[in-house]
PDB file of C-alpha atoms and ligand atoms in Angstrom:
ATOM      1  CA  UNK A   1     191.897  72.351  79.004  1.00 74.00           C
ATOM      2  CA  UNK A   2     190.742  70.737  81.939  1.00 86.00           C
ATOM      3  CA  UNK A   3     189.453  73.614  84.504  1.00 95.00           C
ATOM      4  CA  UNK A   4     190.513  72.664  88.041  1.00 96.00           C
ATOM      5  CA  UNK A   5     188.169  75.601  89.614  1.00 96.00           C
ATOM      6  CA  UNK A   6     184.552  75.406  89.184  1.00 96.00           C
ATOM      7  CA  UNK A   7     180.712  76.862  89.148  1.00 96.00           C
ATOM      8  CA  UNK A   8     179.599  76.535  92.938  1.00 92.00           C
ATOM      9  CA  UNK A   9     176.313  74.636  93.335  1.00 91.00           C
ATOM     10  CA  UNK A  10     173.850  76.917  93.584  1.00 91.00           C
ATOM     11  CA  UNK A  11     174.953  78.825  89.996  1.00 93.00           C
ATOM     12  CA  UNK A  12     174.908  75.337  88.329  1.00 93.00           C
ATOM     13  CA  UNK A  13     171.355  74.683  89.420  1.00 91.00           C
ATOM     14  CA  UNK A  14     169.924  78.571  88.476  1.00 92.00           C
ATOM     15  CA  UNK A  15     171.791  77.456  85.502  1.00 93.00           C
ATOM     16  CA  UNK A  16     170.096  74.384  84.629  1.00 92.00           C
ATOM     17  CA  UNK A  17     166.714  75.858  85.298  1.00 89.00           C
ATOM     18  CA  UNK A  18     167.401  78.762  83.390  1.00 90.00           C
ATOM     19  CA  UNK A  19     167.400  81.411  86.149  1.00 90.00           C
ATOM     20  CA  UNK A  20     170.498  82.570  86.072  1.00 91.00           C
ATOM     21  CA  UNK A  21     170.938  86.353  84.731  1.00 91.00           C
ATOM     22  CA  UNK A  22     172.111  86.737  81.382  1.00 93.00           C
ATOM     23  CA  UNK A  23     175.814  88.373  82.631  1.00 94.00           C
ATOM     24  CA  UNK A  24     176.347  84.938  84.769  1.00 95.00           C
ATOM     25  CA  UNK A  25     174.502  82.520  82.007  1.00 95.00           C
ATOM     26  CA  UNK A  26     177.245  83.554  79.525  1.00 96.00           C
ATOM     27  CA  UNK A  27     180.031  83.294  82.106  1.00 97.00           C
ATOM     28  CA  UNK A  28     178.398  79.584  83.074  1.00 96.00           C
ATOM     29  CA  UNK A  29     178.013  78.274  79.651  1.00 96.00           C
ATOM     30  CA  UNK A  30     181.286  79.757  78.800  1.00 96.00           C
ATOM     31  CA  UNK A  31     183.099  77.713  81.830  1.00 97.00           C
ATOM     32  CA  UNK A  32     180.148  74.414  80.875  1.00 96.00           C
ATOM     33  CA  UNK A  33     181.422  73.631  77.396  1.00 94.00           C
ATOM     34  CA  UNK A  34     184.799  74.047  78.754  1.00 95.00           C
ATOM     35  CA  UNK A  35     184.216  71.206  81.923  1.00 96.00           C
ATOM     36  CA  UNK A  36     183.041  67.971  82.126  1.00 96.00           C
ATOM     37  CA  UNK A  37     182.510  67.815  85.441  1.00 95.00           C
ATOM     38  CA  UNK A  38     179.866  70.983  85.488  1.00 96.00           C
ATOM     39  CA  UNK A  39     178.421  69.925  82.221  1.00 95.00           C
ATOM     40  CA  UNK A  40     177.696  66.107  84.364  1.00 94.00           C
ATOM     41  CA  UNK A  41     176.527  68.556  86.864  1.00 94.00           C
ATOM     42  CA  UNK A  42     174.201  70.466  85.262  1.00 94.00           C
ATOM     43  CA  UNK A  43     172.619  68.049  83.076  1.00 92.00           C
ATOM     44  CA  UNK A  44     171.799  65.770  86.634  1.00 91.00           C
ATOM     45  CA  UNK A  45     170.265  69.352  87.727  1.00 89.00           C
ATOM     46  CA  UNK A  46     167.826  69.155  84.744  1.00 87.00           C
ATOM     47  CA  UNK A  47     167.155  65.453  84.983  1.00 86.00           C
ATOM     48  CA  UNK A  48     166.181  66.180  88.575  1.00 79.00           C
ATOM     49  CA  UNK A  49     163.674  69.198  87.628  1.00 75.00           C
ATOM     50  CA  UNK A  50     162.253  67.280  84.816  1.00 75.00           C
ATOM     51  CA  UNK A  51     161.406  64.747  87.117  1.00 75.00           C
ATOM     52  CA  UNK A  52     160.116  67.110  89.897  1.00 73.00           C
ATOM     53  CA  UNK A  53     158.183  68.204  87.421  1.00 70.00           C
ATOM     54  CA  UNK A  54     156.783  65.222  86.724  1.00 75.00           C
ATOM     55  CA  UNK A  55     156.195  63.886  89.871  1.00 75.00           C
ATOM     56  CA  UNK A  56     154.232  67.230  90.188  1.00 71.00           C
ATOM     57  CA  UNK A  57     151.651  66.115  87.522  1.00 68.00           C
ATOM     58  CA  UNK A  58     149.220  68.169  85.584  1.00 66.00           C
ATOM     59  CA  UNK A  59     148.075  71.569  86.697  1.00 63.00           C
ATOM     60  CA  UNK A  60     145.817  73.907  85.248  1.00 67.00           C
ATOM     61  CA  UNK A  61     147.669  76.761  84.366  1.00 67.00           C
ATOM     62  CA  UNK A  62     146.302  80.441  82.874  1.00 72.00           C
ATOM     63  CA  UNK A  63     147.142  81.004  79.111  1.00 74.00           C
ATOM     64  CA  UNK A  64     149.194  83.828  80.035  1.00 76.00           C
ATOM     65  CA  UNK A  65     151.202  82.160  82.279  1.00 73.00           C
ATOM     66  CA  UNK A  66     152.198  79.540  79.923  1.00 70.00           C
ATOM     67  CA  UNK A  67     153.094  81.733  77.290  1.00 76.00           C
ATOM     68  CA  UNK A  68     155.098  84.061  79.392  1.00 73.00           C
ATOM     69  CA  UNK A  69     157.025  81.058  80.546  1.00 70.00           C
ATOM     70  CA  UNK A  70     157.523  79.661  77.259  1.00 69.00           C
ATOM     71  CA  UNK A  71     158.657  82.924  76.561  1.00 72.00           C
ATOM     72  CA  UNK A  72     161.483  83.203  79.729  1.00 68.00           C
ATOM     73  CA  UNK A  73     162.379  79.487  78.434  1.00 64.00           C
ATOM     74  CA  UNK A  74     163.105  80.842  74.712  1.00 63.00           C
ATOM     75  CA  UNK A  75     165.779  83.537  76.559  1.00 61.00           C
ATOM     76  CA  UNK A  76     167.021  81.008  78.977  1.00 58.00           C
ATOM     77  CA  UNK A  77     167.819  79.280  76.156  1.00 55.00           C
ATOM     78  CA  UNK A  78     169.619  81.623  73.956  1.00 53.00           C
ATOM     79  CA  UNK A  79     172.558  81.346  76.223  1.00 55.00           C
ATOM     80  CA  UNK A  80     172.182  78.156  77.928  1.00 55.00           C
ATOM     81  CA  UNK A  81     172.101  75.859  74.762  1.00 50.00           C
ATOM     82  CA  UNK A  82     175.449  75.967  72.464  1.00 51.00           C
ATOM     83  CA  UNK A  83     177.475  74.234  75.005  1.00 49.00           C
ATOM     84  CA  UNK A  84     180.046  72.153  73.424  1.00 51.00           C
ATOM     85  CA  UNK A  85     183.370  72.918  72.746  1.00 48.00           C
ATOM     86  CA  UNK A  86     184.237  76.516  71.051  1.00 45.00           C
ATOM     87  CA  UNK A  87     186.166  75.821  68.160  1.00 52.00           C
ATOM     88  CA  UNK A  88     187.522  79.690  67.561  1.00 66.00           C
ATOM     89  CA  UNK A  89     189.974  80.499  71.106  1.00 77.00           C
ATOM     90  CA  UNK A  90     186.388  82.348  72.235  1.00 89.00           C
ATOM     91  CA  UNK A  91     183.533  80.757  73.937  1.00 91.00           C
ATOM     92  CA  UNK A  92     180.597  79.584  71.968  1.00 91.00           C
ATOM     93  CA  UNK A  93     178.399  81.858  74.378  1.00 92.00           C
ATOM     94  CA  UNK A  94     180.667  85.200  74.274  1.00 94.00           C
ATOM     95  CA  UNK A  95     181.324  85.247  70.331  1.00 93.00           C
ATOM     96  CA  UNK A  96     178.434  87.032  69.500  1.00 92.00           C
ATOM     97  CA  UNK A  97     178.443  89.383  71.539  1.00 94.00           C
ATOM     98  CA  UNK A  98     181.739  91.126  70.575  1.00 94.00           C
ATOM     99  CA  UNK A  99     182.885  93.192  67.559  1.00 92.00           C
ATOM    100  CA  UNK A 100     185.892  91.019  66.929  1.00 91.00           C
ATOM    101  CA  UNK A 101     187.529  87.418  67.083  1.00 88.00           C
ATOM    102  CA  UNK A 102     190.401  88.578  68.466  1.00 89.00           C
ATOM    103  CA  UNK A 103     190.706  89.550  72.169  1.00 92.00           C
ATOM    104  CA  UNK A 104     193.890  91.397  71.645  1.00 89.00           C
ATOM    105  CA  UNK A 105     192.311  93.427  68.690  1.00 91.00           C
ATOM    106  CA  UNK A 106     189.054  94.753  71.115  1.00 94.00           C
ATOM    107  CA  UNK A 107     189.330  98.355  72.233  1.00 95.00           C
ATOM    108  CA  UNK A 108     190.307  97.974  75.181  1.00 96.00           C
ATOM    109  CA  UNK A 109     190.190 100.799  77.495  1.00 94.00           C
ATOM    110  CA  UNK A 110     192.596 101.623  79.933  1.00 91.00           C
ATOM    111  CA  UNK A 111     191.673 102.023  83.397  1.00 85.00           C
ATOM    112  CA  UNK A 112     194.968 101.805  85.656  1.00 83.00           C
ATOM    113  CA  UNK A 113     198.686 101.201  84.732  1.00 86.00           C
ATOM    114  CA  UNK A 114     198.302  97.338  83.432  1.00 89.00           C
ATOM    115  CA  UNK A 115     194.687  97.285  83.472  1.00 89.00           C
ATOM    116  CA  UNK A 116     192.166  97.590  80.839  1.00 91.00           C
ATOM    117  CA  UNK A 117     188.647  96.537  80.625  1.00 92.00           C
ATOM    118  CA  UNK A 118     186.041  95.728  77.812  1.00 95.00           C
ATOM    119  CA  UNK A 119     182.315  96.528  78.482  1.00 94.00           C
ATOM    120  CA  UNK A 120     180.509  93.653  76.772  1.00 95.00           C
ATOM    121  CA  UNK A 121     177.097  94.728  75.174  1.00 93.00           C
ATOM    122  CA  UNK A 122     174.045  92.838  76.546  1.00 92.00           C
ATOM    123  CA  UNK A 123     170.540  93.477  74.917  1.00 87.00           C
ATOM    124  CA  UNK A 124     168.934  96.041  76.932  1.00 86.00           C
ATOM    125  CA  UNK A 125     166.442  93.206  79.121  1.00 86.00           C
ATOM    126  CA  UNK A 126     169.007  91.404  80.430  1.00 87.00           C
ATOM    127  CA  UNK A 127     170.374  91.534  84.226  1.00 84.00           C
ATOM    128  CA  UNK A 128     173.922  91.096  85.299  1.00 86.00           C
ATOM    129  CA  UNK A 129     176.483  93.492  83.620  1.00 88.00           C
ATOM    130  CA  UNK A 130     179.304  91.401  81.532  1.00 93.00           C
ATOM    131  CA  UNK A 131     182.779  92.735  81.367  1.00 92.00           C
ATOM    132  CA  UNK A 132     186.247  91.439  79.861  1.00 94.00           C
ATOM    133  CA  UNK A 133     189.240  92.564  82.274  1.00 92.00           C
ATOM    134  CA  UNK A 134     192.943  92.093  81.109  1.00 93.00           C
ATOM    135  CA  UNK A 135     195.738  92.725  83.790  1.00 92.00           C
ATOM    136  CA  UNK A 136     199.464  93.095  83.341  1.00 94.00           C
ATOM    137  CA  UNK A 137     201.421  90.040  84.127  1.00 95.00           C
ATOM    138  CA  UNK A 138     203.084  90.112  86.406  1.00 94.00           C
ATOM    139  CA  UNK A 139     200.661  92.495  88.207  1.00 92.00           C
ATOM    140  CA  UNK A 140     199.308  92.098  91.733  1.00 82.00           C
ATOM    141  CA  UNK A 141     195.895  93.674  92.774  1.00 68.00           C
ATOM    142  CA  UNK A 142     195.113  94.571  96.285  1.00 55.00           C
ATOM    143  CA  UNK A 143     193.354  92.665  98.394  1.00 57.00           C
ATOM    144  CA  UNK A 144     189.488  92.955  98.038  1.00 56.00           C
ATOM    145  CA  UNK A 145     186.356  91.826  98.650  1.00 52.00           C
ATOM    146  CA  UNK A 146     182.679  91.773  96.337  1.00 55.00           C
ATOM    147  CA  UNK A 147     179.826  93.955  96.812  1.00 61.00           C
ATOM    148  CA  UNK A 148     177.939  91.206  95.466  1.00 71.00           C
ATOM    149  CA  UNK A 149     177.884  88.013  93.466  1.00 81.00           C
ATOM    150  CA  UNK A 150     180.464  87.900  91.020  1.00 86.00           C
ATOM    151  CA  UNK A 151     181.450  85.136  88.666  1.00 91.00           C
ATOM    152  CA  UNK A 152     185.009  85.491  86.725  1.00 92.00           C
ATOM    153  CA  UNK A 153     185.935  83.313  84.159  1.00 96.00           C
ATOM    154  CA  UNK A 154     189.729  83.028  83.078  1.00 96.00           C
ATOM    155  CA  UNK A 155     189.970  83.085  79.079  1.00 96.00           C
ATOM    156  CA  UNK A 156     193.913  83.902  78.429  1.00 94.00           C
ATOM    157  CA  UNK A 157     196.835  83.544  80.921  1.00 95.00           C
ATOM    158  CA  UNK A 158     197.055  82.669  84.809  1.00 96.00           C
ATOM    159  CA  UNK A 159     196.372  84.149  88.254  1.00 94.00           C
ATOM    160  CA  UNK A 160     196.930  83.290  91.720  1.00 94.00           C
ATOM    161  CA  UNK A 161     195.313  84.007  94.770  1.00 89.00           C
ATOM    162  CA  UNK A 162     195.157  82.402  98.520  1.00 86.00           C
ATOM    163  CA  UNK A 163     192.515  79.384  96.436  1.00 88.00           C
ATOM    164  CA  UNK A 164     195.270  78.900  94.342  1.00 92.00           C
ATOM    165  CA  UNK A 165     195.905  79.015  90.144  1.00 95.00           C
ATOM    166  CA  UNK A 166     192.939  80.003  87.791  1.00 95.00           C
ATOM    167  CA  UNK A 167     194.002  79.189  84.374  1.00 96.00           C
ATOM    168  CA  UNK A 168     192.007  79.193  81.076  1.00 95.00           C
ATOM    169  CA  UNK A 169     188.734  77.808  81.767  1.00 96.00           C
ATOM    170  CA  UNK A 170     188.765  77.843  85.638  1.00 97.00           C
ATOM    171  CA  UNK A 171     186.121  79.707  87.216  1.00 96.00           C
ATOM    172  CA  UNK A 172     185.759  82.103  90.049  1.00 92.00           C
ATOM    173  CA  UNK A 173     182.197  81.744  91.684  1.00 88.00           C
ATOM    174  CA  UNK A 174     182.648  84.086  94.677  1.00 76.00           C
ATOM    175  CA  UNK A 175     180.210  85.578  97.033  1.00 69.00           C
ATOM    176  CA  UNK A 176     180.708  89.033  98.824  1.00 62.00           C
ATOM    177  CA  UNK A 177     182.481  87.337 102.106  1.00 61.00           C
ATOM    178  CA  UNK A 178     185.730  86.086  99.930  1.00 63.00           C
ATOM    179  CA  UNK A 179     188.219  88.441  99.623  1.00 66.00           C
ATOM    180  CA  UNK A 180     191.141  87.516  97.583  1.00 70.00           C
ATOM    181  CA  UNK A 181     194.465  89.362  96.078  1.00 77.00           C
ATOM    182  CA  UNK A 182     194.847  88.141  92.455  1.00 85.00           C
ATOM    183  CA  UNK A 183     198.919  88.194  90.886  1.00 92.00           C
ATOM    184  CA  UNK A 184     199.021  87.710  87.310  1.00 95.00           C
ATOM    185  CA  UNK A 185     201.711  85.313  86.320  1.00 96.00           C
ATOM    186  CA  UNK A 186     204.405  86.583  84.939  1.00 94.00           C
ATOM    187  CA  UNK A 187     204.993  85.218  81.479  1.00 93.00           C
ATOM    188  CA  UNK A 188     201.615  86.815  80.088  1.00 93.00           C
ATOM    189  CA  UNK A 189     198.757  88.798  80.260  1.00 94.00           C
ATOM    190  CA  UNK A 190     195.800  87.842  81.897  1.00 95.00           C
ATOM    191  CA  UNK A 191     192.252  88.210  80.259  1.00 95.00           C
ATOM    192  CA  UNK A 192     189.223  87.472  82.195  1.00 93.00           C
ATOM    193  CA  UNK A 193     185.216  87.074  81.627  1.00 95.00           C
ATOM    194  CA  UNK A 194     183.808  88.748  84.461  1.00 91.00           C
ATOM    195  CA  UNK A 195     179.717  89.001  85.524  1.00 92.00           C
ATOM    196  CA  UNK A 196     178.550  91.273  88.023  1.00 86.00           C
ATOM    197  CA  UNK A 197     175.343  91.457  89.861  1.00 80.00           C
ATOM    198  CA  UNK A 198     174.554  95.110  89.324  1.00 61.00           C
ATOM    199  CA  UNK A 199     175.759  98.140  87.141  1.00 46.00           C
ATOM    200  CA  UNK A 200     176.674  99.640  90.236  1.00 39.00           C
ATOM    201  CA  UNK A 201     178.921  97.631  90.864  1.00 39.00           C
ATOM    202  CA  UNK A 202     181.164  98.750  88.685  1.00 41.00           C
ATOM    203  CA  UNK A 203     181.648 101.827  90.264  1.00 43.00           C
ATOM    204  CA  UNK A 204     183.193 100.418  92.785  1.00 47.00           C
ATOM    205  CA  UNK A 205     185.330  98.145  90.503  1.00 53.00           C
ATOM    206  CA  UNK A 206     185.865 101.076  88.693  1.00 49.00           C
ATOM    207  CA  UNK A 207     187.241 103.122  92.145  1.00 48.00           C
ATOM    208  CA  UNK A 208     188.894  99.408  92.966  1.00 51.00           C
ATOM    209  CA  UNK A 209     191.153  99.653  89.799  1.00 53.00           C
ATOM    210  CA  UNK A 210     192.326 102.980  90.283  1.00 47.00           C
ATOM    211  CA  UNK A 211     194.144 101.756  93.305  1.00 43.00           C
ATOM    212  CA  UNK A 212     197.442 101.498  93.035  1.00 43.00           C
ATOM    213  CA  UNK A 213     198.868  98.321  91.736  1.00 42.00           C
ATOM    214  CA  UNK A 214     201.885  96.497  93.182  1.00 34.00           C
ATOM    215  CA  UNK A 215     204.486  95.377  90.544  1.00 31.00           C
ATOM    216  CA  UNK A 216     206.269  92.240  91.431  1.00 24.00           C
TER     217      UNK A 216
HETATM  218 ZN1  LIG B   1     183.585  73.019  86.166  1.00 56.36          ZN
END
């Protein structure tokens, strides 16, 4: 596997500091032990802040401060850590946070003809809402754009849009200016990791699915 769509820059430096929200940290560290290149990336991006860190010397800081950073560091961590390569078909980072070890045995619920999604349980703290999509192949969706930042990460089968093929491990690190018009490939389904900025959101993803789809 050898992604050919990536993490944009900013997401792979909130990443390396740790201030990504949860949703996109799995997505990132999903796509990370998946991709050299990012992994290169994101360990420059925390050579850089150790050294800024560094260069900034010693400062006084209150003991509650350091312990409540120690603390956000501890969480950071929990996702940001296991990032070599998955041995099971899953990603290190989304394993434990589903029932099974099968995508296809999930209970997936249906939302549209040829689409069904998987809410993916978060603890309670975290930001970011974390979903698993799977679309027909062959299916087209219409064109649309993001309420907010969304990060998709492809897991099983292909898509194109007008940026071109997103296959296993490829990424999808889009702002709310890109619109795009996804078609599933025909030979299989597609199955996707997708983080969203807010819960929200997914009411309009929600409306968004029950669109029609085009067949083609
Ligand atoms: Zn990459």
């Amino acid at each position: 596997m050898k992604p050919n769509h990536h993490l944009d820059d900013s997401t792979l430096l909130a990443y390396a500091a740790g201030t990504l929200d949860e949703a996109f940290s799995v997505v990132a560290a999903a796509h990370v032990a998946v991709c050299p290149a990012c992994r290169n990336a994101v360990r420059a991006a925390e050579a850089l802040g150790g050294e800024l860190l560094d260069a900034a010397g010693s400062m006084a800081v209150s003991e509650d401060c350091r312990s409540k950073t120690f603390a956000s560091l501890e969480q950071a961590g929990l996702y940001r850590l296991p990032v070599a390569a998955p041995r099971s078909s899953l990603p290190r980072a989304l394993a434990p946070l589903l029932p099974v070890t099968d995508l296809d045995a999930l209970s997936w619920k249906k939302k549209a003809p040829g689409v069904a999604v998987f809410d993916v349980k978060l603890p309670a703290s975290a930001k970011g809402q974390l979903r698993l999509l799977r679309i027909g192949a062959g299916r087209a969706m219409p064109e649309h754009g993001h309420g907010g930042e969304e990060i998709t990460m492809v897991l099983k089968g292909a898509y194109i849009d007008h940026m071109g093929r997103f296959a296993a491990g490829d990424v999808a690190d889009l702002d709310e200016e890109i619109e795009h018009r996804p078609v599933v490939e025909q030979d299989c389904d597609c199955i996707c990791l997708v983080a969203t900025e807010r819960p929200t959101r997914f009411k309009s993803i929600a409306a968004r699915l029950m669109q029609p789809f085009v067949g083609i």
